[in-house]
Amino acid sequence: MINNLVCVKYVGIRILEGFSLKLEKIVIKNYRLLRNIDVSLENELSLIIGKNNTGKTSFLNILKLFIGGKNAASMSYDDFSCMLKDQLYDYVCGSNTQDFLKGSCYN
């Protein structure tokens, strides 16, 4: 069974003066290198700092994808985490492919 496809949640969006919005918290699951992160954003400025290959670019790309007006349909197979790709491969190649094609793996 494949669980938790890519999930992005914006928690605590506040409307500021006029039409401005402020993101307070972002939760991302199974997007590229980001398996399960929960980020609380600061009031004025938030920095993304980390070593190479830790998910900084993935974090910015997922924000650009959803905030920039694109939708999840523009995602590709490469956008899923390695763990999720392995589960998908095992499910399709290892058990009942017909169940997968019917979409039962998403239930």
Coordinates of C-alpha atoms in Angstrom, one line a residue:
M1 CA 0.0 0.0 0.0
I2 CA 1.4 3.4 -0.9
N3 CA 0.8 6.0 1.8
N4 CA 1.3 9.8 1.9
L5 CA 1.8 11.0 -1.6
V6 CA 3.3 14.5 -1.8
C7 CA 1.5 16.7 0.7
V8 CA 2.0 20.5 1.3
K9 CA 0.0 22.3 3.9
Y10 CA 0.0 26.0 4.7
V11 CA -1.0 26.4 8.3
G12 CA -1.9 29.7 9.9
I13 CA -2.2 32.0 7.0
R14 CA -3.1 35.5 8.3
I15 CA -4.5 38.4 6.3
L16 CA -2.4 41.5 7.0
E17 CA -3.1 45.1 5.9
G18 CA -5.0 45.2 2.6
F19 CA -4.5 42.0 0.6
S20 CA -1.2 40.8 2.1
L21 CA -1.0 37.3 3.4
K22 CA 1.6 35.9 5.9
L23 CA 2.5 32.2 6.0
E24 CA 3.2 31.2 9.6
K25 CA 3.8 27.5 9.1
I26 CA 4.5 25.1 6.2
V27 CA 4.3 21.3 6.4
I28 CA 5.8 19.2 3.5
K29 CA 5.7 15.4 3.1
N30 CA 7.4 13.2 0.4
Y31 CA 8.7 15.9 -1.9
R32 CA 12.1 15.1 -3.3
L33 CA 14.5 15.1 -0.3
L34 CA 11.9 16.4 2.1
R35 CA 10.2 13.3 3.7
N36 CA 8.4 15.1 6.6
I37 CA 9.2 18.6 7.6
D38 CA 7.3 21.2 9.6
V39 CA 8.6 24.7 9.4
S40 CA 7.4 27.7 11.5
L41 CA 8.2 31.0 9.8
E42 CA 9.4 34.0 11.6
N43 CA 7.6 37.4 11.6
E44 CA 9.9 39.4 9.4
L45 CA 12.5 37.1 7.8
S46 CA 13.1 33.4 7.6
L47 CA 16.5 32.0 6.4
I48 CA 17.0 28.6 4.8
I49 CA 20.4 27.4 5.8
G50 CA 21.9 23.9 5.4
K51 CA 24.6 21.6 3.9
N52 CA 24.5 20.5 0.3
N53 CA 21.8 18.0 -0.6
T54 CA 19.6 18.6 2.5
G55 CA 16.6 20.0 0.6
K56 CA 17.0 23.7 0.6
T57 CA 16.3 24.0 -3.2
S58 CA 13.4 21.4 -2.9
F59 CA 11.8 23.6 -0.2
L60 CA 12.0 26.7 -2.4
N61 CA 10.8 24.8 -5.5
I62 CA 7.7 23.4 -3.7
L63 CA 6.8 26.9 -2.5
K64 CA 7.2 28.3 -6.0
L65 CA 5.1 25.5 -7.4
F66 CA 2.1 26.1 -5.1
I67 CA 2.4 29.9 -4.4
G68 CA 3.4 30.7 -7.9
G69 CA 0.1 29.6 -9.4
K70 CA 1.1 26.2 -10.6
N71 CA -0.7 23.1 -9.4
A72 CA 0.2 19.6 -8.4
A73 CA -0.6 18.4 -11.9
S74 CA 2.7 20.0 -13.1
M75 CA 4.7 17.7 -10.8
S76 CA 6.7 14.8 -12.3
Y77 CA 7.8 11.4 -11.0
D78 CA 11.2 12.9 -10.1
D79 CA 9.4 15.2 -7.6
F80 CA 8.5 12.3 -5.3
S81 CA 10.8 11.2 -2.5
C82 CA 13.1 8.2 -3.1
M83 CA 11.2 6.3 -0.4
L84 CA 7.9 6.9 -2.2
K85 CA 9.4 5.9 -5.5
D86 CA 10.6 2.6 -4.0
Q87 CA 7.2 1.9 -2.5
L88 CA 5.6 2.6 -5.9
Y89 CA 8.0 0.3 -7.7
D90 CA 7.5 -2.5 -5.2
Y91 CA 3.8 -2.1 -5.3
V92 CA 3.5 -2.2 -9.1
C93 CA 6.2 -4.8 -9.8
G94 CA 5.7 -6.9 -6.6
S95 CA 2.0 -7.5 -6.1
N96 CA -1.3 -7.0 -7.9
T97 CA -0.8 -4.5 -10.6
Q98 CA -4.5 -4.4 -11.4
D99 CA -5.2 -3.0 -7.9
F100 CA -2.7 -0.2 -8.6
L101 CA -4.2 0.6 -12.0
K102 CA -7.7 0.9 -10.4
G103 CA -6.3 3.4 -7.9
S104 CA -6.9 1.3 -4.8
C105 CA -3.4 2.2 -3.6
Y106 CA -4.7 5.7 -2.9
N107 CA -7.5 4.6 -0.5

